Short mmCIF file of C-alpha atoms in Angstrom, two decimals:
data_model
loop_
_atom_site.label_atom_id
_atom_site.label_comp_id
_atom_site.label_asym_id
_atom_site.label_seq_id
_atom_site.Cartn_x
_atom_site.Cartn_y
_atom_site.Cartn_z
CA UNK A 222 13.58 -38.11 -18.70
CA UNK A 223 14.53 -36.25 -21.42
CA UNK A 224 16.83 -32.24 -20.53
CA UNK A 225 13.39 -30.86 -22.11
CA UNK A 226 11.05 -32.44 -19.50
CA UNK A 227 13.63 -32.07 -17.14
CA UNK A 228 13.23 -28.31 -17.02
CA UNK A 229 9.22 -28.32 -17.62
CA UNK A 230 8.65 -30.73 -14.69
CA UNK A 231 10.71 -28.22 -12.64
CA UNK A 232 9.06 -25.21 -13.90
CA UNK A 233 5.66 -26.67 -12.91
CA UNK A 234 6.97 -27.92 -9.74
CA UNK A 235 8.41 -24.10 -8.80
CA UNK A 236 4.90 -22.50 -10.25
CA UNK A 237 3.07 -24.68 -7.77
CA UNK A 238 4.93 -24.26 -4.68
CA UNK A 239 4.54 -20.35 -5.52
CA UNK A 240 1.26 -20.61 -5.56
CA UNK A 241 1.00 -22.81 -2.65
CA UNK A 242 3.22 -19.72 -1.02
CA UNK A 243 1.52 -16.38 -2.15
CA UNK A 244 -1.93 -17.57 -3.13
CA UNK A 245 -2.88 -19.92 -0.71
CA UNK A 246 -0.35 -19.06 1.60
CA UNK A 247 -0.14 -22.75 2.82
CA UNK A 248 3.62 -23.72 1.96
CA UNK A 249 3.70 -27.78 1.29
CA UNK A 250 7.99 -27.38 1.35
CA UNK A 251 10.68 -25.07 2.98
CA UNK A 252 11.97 -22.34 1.54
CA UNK A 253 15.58 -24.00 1.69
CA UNK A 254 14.04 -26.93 -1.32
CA UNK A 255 12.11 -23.87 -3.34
CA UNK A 256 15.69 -22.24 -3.31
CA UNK A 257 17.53 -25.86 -4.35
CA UNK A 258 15.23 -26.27 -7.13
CA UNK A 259 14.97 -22.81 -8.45
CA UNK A 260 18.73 -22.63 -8.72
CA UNK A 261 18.86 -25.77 -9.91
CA UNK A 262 16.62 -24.56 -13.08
CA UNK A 263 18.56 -21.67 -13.07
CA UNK A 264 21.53 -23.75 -13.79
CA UNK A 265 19.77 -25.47 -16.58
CA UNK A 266 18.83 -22.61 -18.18
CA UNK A 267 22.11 -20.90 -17.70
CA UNK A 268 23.79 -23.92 -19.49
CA UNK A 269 21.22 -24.58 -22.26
CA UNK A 270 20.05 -20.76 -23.50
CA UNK A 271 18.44 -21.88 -26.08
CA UNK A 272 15.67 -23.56 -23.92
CA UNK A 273 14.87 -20.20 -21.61
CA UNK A 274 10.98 -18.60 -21.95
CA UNK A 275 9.75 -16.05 -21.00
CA UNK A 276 7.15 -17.93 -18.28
CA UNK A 277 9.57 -19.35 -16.22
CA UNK A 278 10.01 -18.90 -13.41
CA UNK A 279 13.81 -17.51 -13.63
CA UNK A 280 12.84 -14.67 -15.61
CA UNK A 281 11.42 -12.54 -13.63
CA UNK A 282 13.88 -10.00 -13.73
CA UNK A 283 15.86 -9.90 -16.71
CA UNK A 284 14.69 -6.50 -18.22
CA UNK A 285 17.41 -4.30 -19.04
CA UNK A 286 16.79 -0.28 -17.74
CA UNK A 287 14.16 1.90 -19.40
CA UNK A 288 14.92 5.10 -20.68
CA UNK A 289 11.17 6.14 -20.25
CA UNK A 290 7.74 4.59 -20.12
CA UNK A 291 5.46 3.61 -23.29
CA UNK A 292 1.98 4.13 -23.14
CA UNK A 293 -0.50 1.84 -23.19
CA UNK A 294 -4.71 2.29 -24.46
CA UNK A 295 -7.27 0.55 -22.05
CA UNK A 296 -9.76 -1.53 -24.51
CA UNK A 297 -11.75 -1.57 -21.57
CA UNK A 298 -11.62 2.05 -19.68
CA UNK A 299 -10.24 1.38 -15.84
CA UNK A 300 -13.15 3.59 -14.09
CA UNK A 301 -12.92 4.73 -10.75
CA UNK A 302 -15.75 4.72 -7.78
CA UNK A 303 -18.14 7.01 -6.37
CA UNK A 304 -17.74 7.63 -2.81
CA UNK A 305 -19.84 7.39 0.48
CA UNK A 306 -18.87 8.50 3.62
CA UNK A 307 -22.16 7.76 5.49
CA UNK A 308 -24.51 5.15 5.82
CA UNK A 309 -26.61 7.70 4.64
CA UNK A 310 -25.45 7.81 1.58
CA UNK A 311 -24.49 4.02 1.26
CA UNK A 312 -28.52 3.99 1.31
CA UNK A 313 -29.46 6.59 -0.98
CA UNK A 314 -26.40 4.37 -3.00
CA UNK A 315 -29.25 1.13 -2.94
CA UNK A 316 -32.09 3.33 -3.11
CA UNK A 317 -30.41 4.68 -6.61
CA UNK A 318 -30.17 0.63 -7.67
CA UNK A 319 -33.71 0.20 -6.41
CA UNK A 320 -35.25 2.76 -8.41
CA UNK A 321 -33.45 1.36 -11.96
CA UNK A 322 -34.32 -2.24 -11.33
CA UNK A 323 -37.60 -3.23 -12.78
CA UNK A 324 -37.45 -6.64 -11.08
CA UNK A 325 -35.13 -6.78 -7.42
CA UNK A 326 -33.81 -9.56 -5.83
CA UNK A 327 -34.32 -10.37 -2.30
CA UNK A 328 -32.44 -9.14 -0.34
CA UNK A 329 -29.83 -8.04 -3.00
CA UNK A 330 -26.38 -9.53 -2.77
CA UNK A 331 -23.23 -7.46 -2.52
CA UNK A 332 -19.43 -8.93 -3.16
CA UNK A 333 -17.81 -6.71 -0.32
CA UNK A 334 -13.94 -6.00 -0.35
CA UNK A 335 -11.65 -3.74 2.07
CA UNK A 336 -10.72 -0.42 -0.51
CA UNK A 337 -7.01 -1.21 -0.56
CA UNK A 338 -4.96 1.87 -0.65
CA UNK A 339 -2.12 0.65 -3.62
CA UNK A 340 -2.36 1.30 -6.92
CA UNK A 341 -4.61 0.09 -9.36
CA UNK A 342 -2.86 -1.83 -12.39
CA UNK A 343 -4.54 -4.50 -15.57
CA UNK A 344 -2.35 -7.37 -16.27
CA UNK A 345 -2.79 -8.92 -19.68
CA UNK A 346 -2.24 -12.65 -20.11
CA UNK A 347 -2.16 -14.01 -23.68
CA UNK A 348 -2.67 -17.78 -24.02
CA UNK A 349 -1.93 -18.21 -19.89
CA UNK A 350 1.50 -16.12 -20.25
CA UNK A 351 2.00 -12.44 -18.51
CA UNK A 352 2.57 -10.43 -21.59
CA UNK A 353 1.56 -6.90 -20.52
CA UNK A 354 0.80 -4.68 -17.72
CA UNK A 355 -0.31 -1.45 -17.33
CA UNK A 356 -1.09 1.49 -14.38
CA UNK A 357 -4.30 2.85 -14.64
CA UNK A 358 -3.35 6.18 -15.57
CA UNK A 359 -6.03 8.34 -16.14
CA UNK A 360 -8.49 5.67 -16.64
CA UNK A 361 -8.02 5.44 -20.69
CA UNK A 362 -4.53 5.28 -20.62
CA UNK A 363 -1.70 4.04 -18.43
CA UNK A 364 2.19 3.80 -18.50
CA UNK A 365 3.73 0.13 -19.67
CA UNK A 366 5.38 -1.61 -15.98
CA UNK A 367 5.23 -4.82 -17.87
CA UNK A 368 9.02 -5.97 -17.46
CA UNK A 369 8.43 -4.32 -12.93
CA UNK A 370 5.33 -6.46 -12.95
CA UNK A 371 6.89 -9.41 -13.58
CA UNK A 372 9.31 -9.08 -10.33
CA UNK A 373 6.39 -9.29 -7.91
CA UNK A 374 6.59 -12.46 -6.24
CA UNK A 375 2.82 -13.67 -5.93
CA UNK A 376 2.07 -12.82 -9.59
CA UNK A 377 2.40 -15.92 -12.00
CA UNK A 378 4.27 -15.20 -14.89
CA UNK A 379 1.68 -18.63 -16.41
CA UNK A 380 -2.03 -19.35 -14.97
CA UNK A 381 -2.80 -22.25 -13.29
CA UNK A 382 -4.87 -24.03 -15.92
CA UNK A 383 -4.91 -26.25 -18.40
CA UNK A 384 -7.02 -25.02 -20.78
CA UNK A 385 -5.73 -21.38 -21.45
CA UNK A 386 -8.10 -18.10 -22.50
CA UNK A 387 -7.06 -17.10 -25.46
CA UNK A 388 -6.93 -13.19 -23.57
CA UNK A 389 -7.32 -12.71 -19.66
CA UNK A 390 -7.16 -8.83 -18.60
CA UNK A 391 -6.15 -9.30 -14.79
CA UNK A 392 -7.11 -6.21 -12.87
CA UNK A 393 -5.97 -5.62 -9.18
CA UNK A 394 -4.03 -3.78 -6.89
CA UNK A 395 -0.36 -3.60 -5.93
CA UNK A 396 0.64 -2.36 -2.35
CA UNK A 397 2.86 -2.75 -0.18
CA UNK A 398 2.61 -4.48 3.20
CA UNK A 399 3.58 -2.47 6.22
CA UNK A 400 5.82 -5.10 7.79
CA UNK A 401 7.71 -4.83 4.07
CA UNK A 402 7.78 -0.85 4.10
CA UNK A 403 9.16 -0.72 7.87
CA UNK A 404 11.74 -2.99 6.43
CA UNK A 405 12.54 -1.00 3.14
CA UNK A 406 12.69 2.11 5.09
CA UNK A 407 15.18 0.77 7.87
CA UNK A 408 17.86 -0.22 4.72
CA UNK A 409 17.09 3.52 3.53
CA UNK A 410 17.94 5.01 6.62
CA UNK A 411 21.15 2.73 7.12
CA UNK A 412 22.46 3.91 3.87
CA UNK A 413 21.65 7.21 4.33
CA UNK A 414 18.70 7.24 1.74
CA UNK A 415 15.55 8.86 1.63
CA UNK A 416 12.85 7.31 3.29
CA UNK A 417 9.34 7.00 1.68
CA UNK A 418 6.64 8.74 3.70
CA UNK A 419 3.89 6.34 3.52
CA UNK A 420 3.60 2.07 2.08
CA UNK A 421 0.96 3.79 -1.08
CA UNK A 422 4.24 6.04 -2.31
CA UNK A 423 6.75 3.45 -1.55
CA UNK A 424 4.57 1.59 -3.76
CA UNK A 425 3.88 3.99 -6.48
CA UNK A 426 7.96 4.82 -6.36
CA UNK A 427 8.72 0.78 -6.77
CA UNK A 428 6.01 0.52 -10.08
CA UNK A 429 7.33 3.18 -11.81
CA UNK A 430 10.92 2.46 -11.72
CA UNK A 431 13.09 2.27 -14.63
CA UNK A 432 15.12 -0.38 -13.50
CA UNK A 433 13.39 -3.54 -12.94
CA UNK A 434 15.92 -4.95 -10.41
CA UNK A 435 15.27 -1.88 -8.16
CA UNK A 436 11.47 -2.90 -8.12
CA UNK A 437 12.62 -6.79 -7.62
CA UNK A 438 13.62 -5.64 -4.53
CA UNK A 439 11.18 -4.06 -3.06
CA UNK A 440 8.24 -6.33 -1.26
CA UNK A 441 5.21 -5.65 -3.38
CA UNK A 442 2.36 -7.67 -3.60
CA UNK A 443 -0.55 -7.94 -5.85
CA UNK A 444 -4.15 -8.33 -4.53
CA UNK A 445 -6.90 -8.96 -7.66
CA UNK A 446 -10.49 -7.27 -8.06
CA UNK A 447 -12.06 -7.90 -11.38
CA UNK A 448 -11.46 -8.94 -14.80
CA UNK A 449 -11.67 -6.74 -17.73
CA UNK A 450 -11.21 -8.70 -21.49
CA UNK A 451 -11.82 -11.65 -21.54
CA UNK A 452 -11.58 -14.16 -24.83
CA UNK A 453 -11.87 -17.84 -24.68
CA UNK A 454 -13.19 -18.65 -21.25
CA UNK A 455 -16.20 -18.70 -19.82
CA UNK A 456 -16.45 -17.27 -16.43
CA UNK A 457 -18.75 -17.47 -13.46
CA UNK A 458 -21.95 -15.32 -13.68
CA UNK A 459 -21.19 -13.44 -10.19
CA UNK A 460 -18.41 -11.09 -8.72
CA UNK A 461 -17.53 -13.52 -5.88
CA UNK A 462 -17.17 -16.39 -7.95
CA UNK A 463 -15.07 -14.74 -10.75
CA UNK A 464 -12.49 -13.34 -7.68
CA UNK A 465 -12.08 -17.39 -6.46
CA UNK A 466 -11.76 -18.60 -9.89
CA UNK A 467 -8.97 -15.92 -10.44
CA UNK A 468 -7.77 -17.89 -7.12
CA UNK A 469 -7.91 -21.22 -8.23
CA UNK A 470 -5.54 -20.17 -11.55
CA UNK A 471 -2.78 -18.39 -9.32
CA UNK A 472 -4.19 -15.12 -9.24
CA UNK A 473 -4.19 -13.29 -5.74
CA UNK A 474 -6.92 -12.14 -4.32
CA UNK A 475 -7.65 -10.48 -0.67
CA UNK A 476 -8.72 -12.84 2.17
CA UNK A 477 -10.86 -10.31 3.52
CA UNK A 478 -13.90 -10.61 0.62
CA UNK A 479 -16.97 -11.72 2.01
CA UNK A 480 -20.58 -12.06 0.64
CA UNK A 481 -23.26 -9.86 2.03
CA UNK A 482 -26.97 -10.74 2.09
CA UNK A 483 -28.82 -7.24 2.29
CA UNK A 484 -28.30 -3.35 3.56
CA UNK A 485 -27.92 -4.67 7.23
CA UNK A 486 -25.00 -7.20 6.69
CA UNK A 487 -23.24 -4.97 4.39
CA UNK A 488 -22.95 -2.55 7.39
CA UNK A 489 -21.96 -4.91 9.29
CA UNK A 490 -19.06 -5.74 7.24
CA UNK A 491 -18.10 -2.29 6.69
CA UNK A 492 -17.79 -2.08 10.70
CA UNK A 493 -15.72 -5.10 11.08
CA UNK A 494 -13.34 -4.17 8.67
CA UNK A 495 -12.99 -0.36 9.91
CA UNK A 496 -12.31 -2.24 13.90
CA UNK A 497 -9.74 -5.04 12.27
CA UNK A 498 -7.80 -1.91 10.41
CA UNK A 499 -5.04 -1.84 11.88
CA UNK A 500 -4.45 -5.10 12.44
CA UNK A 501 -4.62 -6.25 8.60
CA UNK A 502 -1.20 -5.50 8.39
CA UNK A 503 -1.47 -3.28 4.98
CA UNK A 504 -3.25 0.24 4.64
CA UNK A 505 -6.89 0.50 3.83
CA UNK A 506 -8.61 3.57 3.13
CA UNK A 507 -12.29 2.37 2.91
CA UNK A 508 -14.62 -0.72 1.63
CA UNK A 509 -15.76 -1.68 -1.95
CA UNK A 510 -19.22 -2.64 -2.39
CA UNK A 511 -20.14 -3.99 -4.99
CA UNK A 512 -23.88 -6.03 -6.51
CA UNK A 513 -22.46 -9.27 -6.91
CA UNK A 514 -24.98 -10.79 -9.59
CA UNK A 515 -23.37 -10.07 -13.21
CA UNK A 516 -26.00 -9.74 -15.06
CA UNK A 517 -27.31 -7.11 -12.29
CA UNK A 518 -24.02 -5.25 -13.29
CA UNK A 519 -24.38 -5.53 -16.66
CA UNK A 520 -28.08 -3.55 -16.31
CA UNK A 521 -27.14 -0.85 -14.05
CA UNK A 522 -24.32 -0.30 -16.45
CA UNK A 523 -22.35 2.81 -15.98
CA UNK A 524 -22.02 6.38 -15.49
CA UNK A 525 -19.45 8.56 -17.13
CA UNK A 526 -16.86 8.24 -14.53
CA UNK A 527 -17.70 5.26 -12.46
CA UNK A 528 -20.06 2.06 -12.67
CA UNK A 529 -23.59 2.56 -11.34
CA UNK A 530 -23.31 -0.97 -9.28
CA UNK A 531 -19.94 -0.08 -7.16
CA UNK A 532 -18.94 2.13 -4.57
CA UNK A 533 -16.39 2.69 -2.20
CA UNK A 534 -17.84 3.34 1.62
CA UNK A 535 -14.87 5.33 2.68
CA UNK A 536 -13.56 5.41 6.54
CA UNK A 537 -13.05 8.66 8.32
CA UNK A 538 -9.84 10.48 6.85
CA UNK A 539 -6.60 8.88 9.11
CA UNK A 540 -4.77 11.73 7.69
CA UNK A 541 -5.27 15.95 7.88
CA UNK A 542 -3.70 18.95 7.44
CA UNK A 543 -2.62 21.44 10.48
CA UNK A 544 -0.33 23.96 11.45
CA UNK A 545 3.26 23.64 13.82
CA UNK A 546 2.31 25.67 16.45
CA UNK A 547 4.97 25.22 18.85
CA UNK A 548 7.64 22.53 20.27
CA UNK A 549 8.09 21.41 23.69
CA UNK A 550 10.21 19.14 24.99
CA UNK A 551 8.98 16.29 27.96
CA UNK A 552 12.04 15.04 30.25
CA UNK A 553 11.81 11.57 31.34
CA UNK A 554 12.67 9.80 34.44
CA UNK A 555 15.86 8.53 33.24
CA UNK A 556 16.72 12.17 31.98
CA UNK A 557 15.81 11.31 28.56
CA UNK A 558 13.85 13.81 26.72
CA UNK A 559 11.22 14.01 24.05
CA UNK A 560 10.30 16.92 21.30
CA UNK A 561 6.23 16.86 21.09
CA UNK A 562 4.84 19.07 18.39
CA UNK A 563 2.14 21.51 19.40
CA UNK A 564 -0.55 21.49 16.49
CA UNK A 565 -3.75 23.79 15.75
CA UNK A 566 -6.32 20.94 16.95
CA UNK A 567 -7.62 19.01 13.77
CA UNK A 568 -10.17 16.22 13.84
CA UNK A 569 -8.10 13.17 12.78
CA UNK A 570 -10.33 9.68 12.39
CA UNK A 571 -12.84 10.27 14.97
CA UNK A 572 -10.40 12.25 17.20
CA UNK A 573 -9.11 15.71 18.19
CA UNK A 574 -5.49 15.72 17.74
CA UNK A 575 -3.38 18.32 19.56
CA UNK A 576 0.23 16.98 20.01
CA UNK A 577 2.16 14.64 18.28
CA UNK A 578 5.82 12.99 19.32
CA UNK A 579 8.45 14.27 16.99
CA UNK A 580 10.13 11.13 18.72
CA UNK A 581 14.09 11.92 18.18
CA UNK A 582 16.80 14.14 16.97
CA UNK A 583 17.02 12.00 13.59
CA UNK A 584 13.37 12.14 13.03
CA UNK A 585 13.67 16.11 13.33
CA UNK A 586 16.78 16.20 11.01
CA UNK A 587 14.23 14.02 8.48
CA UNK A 588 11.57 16.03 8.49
CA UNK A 589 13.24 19.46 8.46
CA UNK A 590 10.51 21.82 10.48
CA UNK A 591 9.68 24.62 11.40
CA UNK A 592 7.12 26.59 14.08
CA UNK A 593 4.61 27.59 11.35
CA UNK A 594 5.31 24.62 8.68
CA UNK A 595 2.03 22.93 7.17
CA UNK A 596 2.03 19.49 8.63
CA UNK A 597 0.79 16.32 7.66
CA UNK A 598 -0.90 14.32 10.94
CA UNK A 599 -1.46 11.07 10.83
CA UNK A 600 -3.85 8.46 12.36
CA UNK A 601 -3.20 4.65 12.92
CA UNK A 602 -5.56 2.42 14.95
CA UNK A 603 -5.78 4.31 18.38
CA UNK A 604 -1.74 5.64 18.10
CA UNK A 605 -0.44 9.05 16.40
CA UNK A 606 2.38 7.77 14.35
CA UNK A 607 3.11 10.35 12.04
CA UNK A 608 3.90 14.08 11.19
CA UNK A 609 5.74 15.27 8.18
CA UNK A 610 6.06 18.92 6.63
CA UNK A 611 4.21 19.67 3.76
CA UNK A 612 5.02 23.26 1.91
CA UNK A 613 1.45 24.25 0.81
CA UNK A 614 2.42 27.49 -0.65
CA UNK A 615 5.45 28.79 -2.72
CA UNK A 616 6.43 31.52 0.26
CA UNK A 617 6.58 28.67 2.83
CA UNK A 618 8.70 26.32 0.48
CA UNK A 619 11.09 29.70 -0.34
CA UNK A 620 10.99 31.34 3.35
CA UNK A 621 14.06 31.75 5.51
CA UNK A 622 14.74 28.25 7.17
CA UNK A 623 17.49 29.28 9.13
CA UNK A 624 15.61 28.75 12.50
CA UNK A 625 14.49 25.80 11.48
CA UNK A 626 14.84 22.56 13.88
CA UNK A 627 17.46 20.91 11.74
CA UNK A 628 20.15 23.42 12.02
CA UNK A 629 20.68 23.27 15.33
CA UNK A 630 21.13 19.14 15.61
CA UNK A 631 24.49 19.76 16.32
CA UNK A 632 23.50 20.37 19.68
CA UNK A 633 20.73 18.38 20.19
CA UNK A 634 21.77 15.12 18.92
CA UNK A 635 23.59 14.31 22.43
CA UNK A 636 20.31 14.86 24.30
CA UNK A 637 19.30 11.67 22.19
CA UNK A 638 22.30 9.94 22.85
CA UNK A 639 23.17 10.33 26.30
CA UNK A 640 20.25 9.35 27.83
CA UNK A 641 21.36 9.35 31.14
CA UNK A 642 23.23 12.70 31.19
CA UNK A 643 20.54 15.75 32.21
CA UNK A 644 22.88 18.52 31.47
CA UNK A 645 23.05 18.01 28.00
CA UNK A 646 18.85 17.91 28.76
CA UNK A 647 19.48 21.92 29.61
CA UNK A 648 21.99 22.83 27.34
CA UNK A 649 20.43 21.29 24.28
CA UNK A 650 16.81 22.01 25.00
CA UNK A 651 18.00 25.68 25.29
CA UNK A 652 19.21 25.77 21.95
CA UNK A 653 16.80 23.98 20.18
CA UNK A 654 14.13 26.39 21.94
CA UNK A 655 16.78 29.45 20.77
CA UNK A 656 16.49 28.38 17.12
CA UNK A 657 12.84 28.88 17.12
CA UNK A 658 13.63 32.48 18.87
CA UNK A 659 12.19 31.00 22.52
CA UNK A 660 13.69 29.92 25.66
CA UNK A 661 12.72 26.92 27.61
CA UNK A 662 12.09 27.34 31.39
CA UNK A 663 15.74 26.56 31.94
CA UNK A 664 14.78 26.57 35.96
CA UNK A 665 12.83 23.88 35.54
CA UNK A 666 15.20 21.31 33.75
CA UNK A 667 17.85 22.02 36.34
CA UNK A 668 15.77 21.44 38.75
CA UNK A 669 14.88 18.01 36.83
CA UNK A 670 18.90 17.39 36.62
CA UNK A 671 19.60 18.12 40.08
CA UNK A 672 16.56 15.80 41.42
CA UNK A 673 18.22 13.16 39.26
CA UNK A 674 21.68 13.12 40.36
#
């Protein structure tokens, strides 16, 4: 075997067992001979320069920084959706397809998907190679992430095929899992970085870095939704069966697509997804429903914003506005104590939120707030898990924040270290109620410290 077929059999070898990884998430070898393999390419190429391209799989971070990003001109405008928040209006949604449709199918057949909440990108691949990327922008145009694209892990830098389309416009979504941003976060907070607020910025902040090792770091992911050019192939005439041929050739796509016969079963899917939520492991915001036959599409055409055959059924909002009323401050059994924000009741996902656990001293220092501070609340499954300021007006970012909770940490912090010691409980729950011009009912934590001792 000649060094040249040396190198292409491992290339192929290392684009397969990606795919086998990120695509079809069915592994065929450990991670341990992926890693012997890929450095022993690396090797190769490291020794023989001359014989590196751009496809394999060893360049996917090589990019030197950016000074700024280039722009780049959809061919084919990246429209966004029309929205329905009741079934309501999911069926005046059909009734609008009805009424344009001189001949319907029965029952007409929808391609539905859960509305991931990333951001929306088009990946261009010339003759089967990655050669561009682009965020959607404002629809028209985006910003170049071409050389950050090429870092995420389940995206192949070469389709799958053997035959290769001439032009292949890739268009999808790149988020980030939650188990990935709890990660990232933790390594912020151990270096003393800012954390990101939610996985949809952490996301947005990882694209549109100008360093392309920063974004080779961070676990993104890629989940495809439709094709945009496309020269030199011929694809399948429905939705569905152009998102599993995208499957078979590498490309990503979400697990959770199904095919839906009729109104009733497209409901039905919309319900599932909304009670699996929190257990997909990434955020969702909604579901995408969309006629599945192509030529169907092609009919109904569009609208000036938004396609007349797609819309996104979106869930009840997991995340509202509301004002910090108040802090109080719950003493365990073990003396420990915990600060629970007070908040003007707001309707969050189906439910009336009125408190929410500000859970430590560090999570206070984070968030920096005040009594009175705009505050983001936030929904997850049937758990509040999180509150974070959010200056709405120019006073409120400029006022005096010198009784804010932060500034007095310096006593506080020991109530969330020393557990087990109730008279810090007193002493620091008096301050921290003295630096929002209260008092605490001193009485009763005594009485708390003395029943514990």
């Amino acid at each position: 075997m000649s060094l040249q077929q040396q190198i292409d059999t491992l290339r192929q070898d290392l684009r397969r067992y990606e795919y086998e990884y990120h695509v079809l998430d069915n592994p065929t070898i450990p991670d341990a001979e992926y890693d012997r393999l890929f450095h022993q390419l690396k090797a190769l190429e490291a020794e023989y320069p001359e014989l590196i391209t751009a496809d394999s799989p060893t360049q996917r971070v090589g990019a030197k920084p950016l000074s700024g990003f280039t722009q780049i001109r959809h061919e084919i405008p990246m429209l966004s959706l029309d929205n329905a928040f009741s079934d309501e209006e999911f069926y005046a949604f059909v009734k609008r397809i009805e009424d344009r449709l001189i001949r319907l199918p029965e029952p007409l057949t929808f391609c539905c998907e859960p509305k991931l909440d990333g951001l929306a990108v088009s990946i261009l691949y010339v003759n089967g190679i990655l050669t561009q990327a682009a965020t959607r922008g404002d629809g028209t145009t985006g910003e170049d992430i071409t050389a950050n694209i090429r870092t995420i892990r389940n995206i192949p830098l070469q389709l799958l095929m053997d035959n290769q389309p001439e032009c292949l416009e890739v268009r999808g979504e790149v988020f980030m899992p939650h188990e990935g941003f709890e990660r990232l976060n933790q390594q912020a907070l151990e270096k003393g970085e800012k954390t990101f607020a939610n996985p949809r910025n952490a996301a947005a902040g990882s694209l549109r870095q100008l360093d392309p090792k920063i974004t080779s770091k961070r676990p993104l992911v890629l989940n495809a939704y439709g094709i945009g050019i496309a020269e030199g192939v011929d694809l399948p005439n429905t939705h569905y069966d152009r998102l599993q041929w995208l499957k078979s050739i590498g490309i990503p796509v979400n697990p959770e697509i199904r095919l839906c016969n009729g109104t009733d079963e497209v409901l039905d899917f919309y319900r599932d997804i909304q009670n699996k939520r929190s257990a997909l492991g990434y955020d969702i915001d909604g579901t995408v429903l969309k006629i599945n036959d192509i030529a169907l599409q092609e009919k109904l055409g569009f609208i000036s914003k938004a396609p007349r055959w797609a819309i996104a059924y979106k869930f009840p909002a997991q995340e509202e506005l509301t004002r910090l009323n108040d802090v109080e401050f719950q003493v365990g059994r073990t003396g420990a104590i915990t600060p629970v924000a007070k908040l003007e009741p707001v309707f969050v996902a189906g439910v009336t939120v009125s408190n929410a656990t500000l859970h430590n001293g560090d999570e206070i220092e984070r968030l920096d707030i005040a009594i009175g501070d705009t505050v983001v609340i936030r929904r997850a499954g049937d758990v509040i898990h999180k509150l974070s300021a959010y200056y709405t007006t120019v006073a409120q970012q400029m006022r005096d924040r010198s009784f804010s909770l932060k500034l007095v940490l310096y006593v506080i912090r020991p109530l969330f270290v020393l557990k087990a010691k109730p008279l810090h409980v007193v002493l620091e729950a008096y301050s921290v109620q003295h630096s929002v011009k209260k008092r605490l009912n001193i009485s009763f934590l005594v009485r708390q410290w003395i029943l514990m001792a």
